[in-house]
Tab-separated table of C-alpha atoms in Angstrom:
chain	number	residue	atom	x	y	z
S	1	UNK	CA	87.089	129.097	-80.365
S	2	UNK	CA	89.365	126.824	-82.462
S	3	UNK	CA	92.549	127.437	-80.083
S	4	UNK	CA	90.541	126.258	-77.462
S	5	UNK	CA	91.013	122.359	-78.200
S	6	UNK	CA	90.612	121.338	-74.863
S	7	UNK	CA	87.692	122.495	-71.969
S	8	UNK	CA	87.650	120.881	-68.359
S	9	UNK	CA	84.502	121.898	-66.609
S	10	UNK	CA	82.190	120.867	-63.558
S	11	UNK	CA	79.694	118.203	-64.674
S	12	UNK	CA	76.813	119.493	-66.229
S	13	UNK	CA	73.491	119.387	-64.376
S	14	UNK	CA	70.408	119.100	-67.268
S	15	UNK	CA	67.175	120.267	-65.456
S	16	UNK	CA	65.068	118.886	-67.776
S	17	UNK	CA	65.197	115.154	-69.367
S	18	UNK	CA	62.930	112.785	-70.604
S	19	UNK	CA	64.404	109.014	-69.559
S	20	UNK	CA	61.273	107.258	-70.619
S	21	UNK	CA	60.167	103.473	-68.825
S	22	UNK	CA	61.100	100.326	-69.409
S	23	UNK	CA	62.706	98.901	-72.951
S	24	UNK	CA	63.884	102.875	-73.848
S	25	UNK	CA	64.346	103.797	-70.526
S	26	UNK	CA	66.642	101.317	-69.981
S	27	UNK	CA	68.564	102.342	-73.280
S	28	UNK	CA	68.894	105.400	-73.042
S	29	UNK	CA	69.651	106.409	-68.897
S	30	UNK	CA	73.001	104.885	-69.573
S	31	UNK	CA	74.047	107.418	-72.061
S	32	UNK	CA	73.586	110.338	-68.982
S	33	UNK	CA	77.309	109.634	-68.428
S	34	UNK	CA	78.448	109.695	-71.792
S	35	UNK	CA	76.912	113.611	-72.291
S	36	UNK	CA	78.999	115.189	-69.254
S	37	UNK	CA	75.627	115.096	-66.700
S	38	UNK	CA	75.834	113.863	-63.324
S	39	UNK	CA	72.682	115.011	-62.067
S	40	UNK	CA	69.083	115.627	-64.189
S	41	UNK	CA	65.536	116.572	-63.783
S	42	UNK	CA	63.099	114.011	-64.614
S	43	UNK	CA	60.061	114.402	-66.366
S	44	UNK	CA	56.723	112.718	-64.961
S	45	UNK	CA	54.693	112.526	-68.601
S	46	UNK	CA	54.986	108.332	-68.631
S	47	UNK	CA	52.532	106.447	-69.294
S	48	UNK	CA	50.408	106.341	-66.970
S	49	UNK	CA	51.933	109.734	-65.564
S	50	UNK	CA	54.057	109.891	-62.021
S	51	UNK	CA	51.236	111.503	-59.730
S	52	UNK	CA	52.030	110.186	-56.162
S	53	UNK	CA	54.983	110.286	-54.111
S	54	UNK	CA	55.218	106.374	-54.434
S	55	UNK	CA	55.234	106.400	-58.196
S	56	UNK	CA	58.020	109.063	-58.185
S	57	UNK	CA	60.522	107.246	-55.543
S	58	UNK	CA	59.864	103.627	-57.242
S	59	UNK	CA	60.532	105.551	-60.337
S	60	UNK	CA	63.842	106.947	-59.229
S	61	UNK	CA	65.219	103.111	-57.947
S	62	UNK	CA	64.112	102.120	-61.630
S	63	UNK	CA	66.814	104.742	-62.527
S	64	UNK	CA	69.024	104.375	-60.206
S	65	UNK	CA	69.687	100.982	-61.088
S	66	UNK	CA	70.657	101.874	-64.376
S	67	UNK	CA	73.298	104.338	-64.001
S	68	UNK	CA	74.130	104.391	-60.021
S	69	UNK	CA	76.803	107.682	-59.861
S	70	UNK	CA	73.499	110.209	-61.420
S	71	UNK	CA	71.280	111.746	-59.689
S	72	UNK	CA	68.192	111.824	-60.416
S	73	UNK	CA	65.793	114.985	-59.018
S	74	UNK	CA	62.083	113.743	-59.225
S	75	UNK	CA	59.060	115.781	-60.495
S	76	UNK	CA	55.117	115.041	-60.434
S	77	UNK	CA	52.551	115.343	-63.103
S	78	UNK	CA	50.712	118.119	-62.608
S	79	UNK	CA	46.417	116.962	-62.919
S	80	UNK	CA	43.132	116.439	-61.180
S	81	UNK	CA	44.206	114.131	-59.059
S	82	UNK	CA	47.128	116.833	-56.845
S	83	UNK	CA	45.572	118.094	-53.922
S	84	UNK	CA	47.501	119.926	-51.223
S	85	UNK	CA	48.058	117.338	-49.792
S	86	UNK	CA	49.922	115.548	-52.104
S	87	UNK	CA	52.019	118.764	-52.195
S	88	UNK	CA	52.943	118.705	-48.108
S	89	UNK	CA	53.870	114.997	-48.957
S	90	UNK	CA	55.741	115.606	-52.287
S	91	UNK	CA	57.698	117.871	-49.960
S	92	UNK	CA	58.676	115.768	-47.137
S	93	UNK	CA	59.726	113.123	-49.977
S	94	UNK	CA	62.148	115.901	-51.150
S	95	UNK	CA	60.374	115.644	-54.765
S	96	UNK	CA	61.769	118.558	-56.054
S	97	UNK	CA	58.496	120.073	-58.077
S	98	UNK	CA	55.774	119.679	-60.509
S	99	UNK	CA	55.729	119.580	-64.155
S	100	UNK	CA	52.543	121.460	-66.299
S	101	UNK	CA	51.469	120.450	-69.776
S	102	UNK	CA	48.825	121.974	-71.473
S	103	UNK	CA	46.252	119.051	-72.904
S	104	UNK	CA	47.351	117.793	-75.880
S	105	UNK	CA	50.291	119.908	-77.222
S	106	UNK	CA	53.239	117.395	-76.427
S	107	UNK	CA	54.352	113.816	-75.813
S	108	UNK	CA	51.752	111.776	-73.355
S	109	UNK	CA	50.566	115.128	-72.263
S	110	UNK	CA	46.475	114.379	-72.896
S	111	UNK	CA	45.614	114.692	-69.252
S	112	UNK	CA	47.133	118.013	-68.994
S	113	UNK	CA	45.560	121.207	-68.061
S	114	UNK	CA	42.977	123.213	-69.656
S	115	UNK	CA	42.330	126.266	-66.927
S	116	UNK	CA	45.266	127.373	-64.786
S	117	UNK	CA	43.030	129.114	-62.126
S	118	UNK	CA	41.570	126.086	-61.426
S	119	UNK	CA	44.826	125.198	-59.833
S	120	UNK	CA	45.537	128.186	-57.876
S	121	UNK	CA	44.906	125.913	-54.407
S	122	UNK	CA	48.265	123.871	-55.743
S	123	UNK	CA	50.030	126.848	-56.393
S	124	UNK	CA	49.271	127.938	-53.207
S	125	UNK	CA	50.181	124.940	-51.579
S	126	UNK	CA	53.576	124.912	-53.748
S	127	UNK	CA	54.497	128.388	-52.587
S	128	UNK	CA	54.125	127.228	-49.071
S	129	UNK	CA	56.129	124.417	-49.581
S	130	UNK	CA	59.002	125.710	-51.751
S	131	UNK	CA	57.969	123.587	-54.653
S	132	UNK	CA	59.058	124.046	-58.316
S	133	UNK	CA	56.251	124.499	-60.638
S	134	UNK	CA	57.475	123.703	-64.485
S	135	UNK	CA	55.996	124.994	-67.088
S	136	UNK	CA	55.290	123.730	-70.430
S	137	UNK	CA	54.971	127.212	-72.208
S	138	UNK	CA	52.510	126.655	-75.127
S	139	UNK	CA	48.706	127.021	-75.647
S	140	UNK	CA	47.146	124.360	-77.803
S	141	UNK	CA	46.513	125.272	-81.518
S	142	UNK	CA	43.265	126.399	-82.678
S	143	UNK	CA	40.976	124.097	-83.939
S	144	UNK	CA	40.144	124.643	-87.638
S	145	UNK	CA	36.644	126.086	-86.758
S	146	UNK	CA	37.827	128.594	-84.726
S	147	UNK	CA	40.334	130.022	-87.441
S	148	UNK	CA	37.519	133.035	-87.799
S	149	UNK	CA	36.986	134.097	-84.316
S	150	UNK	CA	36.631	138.061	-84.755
S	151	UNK	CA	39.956	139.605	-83.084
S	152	UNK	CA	41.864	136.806	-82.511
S	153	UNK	CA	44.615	135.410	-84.347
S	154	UNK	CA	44.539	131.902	-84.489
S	155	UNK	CA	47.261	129.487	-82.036
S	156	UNK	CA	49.806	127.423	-84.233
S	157	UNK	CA	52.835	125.673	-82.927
S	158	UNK	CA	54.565	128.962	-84.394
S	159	UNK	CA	52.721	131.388	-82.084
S	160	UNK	CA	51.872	128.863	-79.116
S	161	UNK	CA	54.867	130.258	-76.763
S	162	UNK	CA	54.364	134.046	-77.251
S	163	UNK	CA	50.929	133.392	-76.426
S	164	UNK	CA	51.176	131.791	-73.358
S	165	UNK	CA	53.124	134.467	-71.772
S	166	UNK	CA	50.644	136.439	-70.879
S	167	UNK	CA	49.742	132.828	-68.101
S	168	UNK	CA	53.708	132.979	-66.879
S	169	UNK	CA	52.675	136.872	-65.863
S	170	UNK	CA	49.825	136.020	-64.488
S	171	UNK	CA	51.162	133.368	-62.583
S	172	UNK	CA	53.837	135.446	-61.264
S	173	UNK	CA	51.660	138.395	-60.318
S	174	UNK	CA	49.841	135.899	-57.966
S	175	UNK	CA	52.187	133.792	-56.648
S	176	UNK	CA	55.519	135.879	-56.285
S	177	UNK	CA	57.295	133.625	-54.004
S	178	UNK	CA	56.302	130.359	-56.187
S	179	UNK	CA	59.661	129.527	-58.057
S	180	UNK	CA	58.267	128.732	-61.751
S	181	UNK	CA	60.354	127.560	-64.562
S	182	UNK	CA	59.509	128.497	-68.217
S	183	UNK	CA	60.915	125.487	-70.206
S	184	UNK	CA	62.622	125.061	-72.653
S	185	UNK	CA	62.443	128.399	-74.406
S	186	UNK	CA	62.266	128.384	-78.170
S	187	UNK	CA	61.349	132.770	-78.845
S	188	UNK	CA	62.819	136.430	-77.955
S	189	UNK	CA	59.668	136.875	-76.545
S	190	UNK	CA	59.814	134.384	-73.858
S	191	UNK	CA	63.920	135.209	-72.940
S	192	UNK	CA	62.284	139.047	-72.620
S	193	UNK	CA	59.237	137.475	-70.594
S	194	UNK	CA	61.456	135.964	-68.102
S	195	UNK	CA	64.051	138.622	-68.275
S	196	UNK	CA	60.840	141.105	-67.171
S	197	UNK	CA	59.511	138.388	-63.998
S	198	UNK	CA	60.948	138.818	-60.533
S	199	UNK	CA	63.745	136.350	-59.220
S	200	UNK	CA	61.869	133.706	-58.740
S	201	UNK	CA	61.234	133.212	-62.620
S	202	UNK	CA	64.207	131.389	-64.794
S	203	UNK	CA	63.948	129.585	-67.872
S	204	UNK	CA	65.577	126.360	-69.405
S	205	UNK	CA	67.502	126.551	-73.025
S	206	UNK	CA	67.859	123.103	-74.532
S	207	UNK	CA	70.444	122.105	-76.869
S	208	UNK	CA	68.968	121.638	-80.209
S	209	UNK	CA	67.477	124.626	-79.700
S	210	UNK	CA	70.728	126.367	-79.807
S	211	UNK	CA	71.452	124.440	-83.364
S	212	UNK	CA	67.756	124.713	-84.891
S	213	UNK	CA	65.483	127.164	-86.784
S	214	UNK	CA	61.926	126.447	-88.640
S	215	UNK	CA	63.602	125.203	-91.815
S	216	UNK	CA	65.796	122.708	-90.338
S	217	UNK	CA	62.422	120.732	-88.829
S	218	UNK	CA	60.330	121.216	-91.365
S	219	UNK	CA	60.931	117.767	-93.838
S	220	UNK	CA	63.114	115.901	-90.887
S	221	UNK	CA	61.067	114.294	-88.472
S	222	UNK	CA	64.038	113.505	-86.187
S	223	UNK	CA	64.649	117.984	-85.839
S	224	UNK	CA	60.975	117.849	-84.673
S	225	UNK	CA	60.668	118.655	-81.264
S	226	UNK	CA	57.289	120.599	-79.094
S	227	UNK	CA	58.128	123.477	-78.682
S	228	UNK	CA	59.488	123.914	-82.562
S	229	UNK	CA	62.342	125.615	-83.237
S	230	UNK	CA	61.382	129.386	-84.535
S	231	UNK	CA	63.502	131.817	-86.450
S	232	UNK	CA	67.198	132.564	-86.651
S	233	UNK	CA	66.398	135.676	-84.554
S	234	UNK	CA	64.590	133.782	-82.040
S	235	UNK	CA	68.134	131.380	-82.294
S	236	UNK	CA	70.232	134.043	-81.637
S	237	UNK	CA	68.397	135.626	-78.491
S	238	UNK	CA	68.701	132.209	-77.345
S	239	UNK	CA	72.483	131.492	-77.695
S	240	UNK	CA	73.294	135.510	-76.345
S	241	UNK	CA	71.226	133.863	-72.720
S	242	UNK	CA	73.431	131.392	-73.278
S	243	UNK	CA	76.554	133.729	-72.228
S	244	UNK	CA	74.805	136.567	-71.015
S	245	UNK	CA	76.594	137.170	-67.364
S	246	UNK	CA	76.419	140.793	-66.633
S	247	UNK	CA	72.744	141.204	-67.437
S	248	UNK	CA	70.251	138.562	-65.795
S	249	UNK	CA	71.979	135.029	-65.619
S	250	UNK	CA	68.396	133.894	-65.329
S	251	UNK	CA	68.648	130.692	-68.510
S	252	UNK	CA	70.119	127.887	-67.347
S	253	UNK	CA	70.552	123.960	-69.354
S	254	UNK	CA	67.929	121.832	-69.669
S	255	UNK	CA	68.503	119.510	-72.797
S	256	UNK	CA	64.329	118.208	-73.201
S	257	UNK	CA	65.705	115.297	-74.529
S	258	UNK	CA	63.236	113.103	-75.470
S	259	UNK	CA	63.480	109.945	-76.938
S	260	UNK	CA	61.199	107.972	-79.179
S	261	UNK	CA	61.873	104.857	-81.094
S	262	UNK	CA	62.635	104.697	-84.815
S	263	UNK	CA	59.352	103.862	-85.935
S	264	UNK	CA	57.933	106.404	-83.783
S	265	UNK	CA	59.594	109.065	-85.613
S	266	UNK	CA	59.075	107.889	-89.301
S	267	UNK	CA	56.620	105.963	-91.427
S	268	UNK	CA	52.489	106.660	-91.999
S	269	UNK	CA	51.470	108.549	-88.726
S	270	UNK	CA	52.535	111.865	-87.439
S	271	UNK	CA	55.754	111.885	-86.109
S	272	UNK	CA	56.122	111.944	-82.458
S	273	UNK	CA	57.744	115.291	-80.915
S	274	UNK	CA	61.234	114.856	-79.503
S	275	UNK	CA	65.056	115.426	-80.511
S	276	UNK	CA	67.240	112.958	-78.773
S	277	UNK	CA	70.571	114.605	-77.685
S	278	UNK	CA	71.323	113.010	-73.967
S	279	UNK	CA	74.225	111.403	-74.541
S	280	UNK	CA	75.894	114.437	-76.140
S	281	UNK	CA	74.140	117.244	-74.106
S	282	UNK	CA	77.262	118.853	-73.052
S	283	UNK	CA	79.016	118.587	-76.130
S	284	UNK	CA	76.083	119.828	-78.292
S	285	UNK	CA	76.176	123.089	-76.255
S	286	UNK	CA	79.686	123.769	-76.890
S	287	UNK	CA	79.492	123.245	-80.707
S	288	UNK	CA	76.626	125.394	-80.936
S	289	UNK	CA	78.782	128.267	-79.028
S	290	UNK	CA	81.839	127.381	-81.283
S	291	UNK	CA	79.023	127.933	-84.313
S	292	UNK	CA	77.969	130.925	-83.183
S	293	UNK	CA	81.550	132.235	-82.785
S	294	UNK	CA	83.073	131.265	-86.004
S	295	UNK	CA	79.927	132.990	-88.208
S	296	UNK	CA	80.224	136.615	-85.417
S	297	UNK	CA	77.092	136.057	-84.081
S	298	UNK	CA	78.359	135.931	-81.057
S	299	UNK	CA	81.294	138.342	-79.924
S	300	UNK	CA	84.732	136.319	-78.829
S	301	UNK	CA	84.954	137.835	-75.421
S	302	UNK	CA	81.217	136.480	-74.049
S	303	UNK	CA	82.882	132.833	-74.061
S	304	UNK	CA	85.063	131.508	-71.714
S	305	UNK	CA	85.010	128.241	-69.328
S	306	UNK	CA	83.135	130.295	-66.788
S	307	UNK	CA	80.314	131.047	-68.471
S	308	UNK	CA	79.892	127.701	-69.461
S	309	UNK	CA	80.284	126.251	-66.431
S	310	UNK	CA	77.518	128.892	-65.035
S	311	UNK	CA	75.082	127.620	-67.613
S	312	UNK	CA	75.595	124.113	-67.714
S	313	UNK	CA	75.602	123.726	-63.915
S	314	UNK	CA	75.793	126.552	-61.553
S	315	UNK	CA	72.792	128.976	-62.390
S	316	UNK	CA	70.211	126.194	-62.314
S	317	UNK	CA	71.456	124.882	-59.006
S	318	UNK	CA	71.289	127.884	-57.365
S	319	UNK	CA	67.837	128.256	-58.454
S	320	UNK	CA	66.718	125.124	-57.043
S	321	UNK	CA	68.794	125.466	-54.769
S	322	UNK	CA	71.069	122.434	-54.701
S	323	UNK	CA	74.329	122.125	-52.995
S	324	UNK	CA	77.516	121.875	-54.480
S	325	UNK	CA	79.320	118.671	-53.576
S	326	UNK	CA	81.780	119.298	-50.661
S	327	UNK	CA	83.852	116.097	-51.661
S	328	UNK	CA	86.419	115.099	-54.217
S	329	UNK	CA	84.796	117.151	-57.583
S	330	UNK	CA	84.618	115.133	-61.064
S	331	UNK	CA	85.118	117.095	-63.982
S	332	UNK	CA	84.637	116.594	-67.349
S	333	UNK	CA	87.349	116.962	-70.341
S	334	UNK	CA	86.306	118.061	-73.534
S	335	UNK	CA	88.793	117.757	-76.763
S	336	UNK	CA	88.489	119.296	-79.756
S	337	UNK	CA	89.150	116.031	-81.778
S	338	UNK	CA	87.839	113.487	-83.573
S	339	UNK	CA	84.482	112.039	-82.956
S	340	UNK	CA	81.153	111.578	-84.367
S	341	UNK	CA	77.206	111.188	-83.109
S	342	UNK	CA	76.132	107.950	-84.216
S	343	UNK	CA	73.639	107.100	-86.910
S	344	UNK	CA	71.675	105.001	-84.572
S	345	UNK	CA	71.567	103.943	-80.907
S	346	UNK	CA	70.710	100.113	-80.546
S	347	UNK	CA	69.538	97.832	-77.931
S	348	UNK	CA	71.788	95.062	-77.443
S	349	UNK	CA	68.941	92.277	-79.427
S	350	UNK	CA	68.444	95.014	-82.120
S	351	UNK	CA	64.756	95.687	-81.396
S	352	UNK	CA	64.839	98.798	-80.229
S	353	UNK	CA	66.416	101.469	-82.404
S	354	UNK	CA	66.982	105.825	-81.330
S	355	UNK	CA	67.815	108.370	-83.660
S	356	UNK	CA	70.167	110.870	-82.114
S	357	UNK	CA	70.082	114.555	-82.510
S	358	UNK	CA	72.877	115.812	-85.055
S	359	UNK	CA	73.354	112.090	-86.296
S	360	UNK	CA	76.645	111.452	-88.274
S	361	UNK	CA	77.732	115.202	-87.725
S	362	UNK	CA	81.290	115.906	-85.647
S	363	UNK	CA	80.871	116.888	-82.014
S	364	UNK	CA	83.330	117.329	-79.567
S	365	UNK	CA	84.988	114.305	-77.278
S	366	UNK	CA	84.221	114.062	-73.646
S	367	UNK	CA	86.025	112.191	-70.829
S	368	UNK	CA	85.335	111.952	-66.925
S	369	UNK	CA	88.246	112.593	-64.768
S	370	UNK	CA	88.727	112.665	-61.090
């Protein structure tokens, strides 16, 4: 791709973003602009989670007033507490779905769900409404006492996706009509999962993902991410969704980005899961597809502004079905040129520090221009 020095495509449209409250939410929504995205998918797991309708639009003006020309498409938490009801008036809100976690295996995600069938009414009442439901793909891991259960290998964050596949299936089988998302897809296995599903199934591909394997987050805390990156051949059936047009189209962007300060990331406790990579989400797509390219794993001819355009924009809003802006388009320039991720992102009184993804490593420029 080097004679391609410069790219002008639609804005990006990440379905899947992690803007955090308060002190880090307001340092990090203003980078949206900076990584090609006019419009993103918001993630409920604060703390305490966006549940009601209420939380969700006061939420959205917190945003709002950060970086005025996004916008932002609001999700609920998905727990005890969502009835049908909440679902009829999620709807009439135009809240745009509902986000799953399994208990435990991510960021704030300890009031997640332990039995799926127990939320089959939901479902139901998500179908009916058109609602999106958004799936954390993972099982937790097995506890050390159940390493010996006779017949069953034991859940790690390795194996966590491929097991949980078998729920996406199931889920599908009952509810045909309910649009479910399998995020952030880290495995062959789940791109063949959703490949398998009806229409109504798609899947998100994150950046890092496209850049990371098991030995690149294993000793650097700030490559550590839920789910973990897998193995190059897990990498490479991601970036061939990436461009894959004539087959399914069904993988569209959604970076996961997912903030955490320094300390949260480093030091004597565990470090917290998350790559941050919102202000370059566009950009870190393209140099992973320019990677790919220059070692053959990907053949010459499945690139082209199109394709990109299809993934970072177009195939996701067609699944949620989003319309395209009638009015004057933006688009975004990309250059082939000098410029670097920085080391560290800062608040203005220095007492809040982010790590980005990829920090200190080249990455493409990116302008707006009407």
């Amino acid at each position: 791709m080097s004679e391609h020095l410069k790219l002008s495509l639609p804005p990006t449209t990440d379905f899947h973003v992690h803007l955090r409250d308060d002190a880090l939410m307001r340092l990090v929504t203003p980078t949206i602009e900076d990584g090609g995205v006019d419009t993103v998918y918001v993630m409920p797991n604060l703390q305490p989670p966006i549940t009601s309708v209420a939380a969700a639009i006061s939420y959205r003006k917190r945003l709002q007033s950060l970086a005025p020309n996004v916008t932002f498409l609001m999700t609920l938490y998905l727990d005890k507490t969502i009835t049908p009801t909440t679902i009829a008036e999620a709807a009439a809100a135009g809240i745009v779905g509902l986000k799953s976690y399994p208990a435990g295996v991510t960021t704030h995600s300890e009031g997640g769900m332990l039995d799926y069938q127990s939320y089959y009414p939901i479902f139901e009442a998500m179908q009916k409404h058109d609602l999106v439901l958004n799936l954390h793909g993972e099982v937790p891991s097995t506890p050390f006492s159940g390493f010996h259960t006779a017949g069953q290998e034991p859940a790690t964050v390795l194996n966590a996706e491929p097991k949980f596949l078998p729920i996406l299936h199931s889920l599908h089988a009952d509810f045909p009509n309910l649009r479910i998302v399998l995020e952030h897809c880290t495995t062959k296995e789940a791109i063949d999962a959703v490949v398998k599903c009806g229409p109504t199934v798609a899947g998100t591909i994150t950046a890092h993902h496209l850049w990371l394997t098991v030995d690149d987050w294993c000793g650097d805390s700030f490559n550590f991410c839920k789910p973990v990156a897998k193995t190059p051949t897990d990498r490479l059936a991601l970036l061939k969704a990436v461009v894959d047009e004539a087959g399914h189209g069904k993988f569209f962007f959604g970076t996961d980005s997912a903030p955490h300060a320094i300390e949260a990331k480093t030091g004597m406790k565990k470090a917290a899961a998350g790559c941050f990579t919102q202000g370059w989400a566009t950009q870190l797509v393209i140099g992973a597809i320019e990677e790919a390219l220059k070692h053959g794993w990907l053949e010459a001819q499945a690139f082209n502004t199109e394709t990109l355009a299809n993934f970072l924009r177009h195939r996701g809003r067609r699944f949620y079905k989003l319309a395209e802006d009638n009015g004057p388009q933006r688009e975004i320039l990309l250059e082939k040129r000098h410029a670097k991720i920085p080391d560290i992102l800062e608040s203005s009184d220095a007492s809040l520090r982010v790590v980005p993804f990829r920090r200190g490593e080249d990455v493409w420029s990116l302008a707006w221009k009407s």
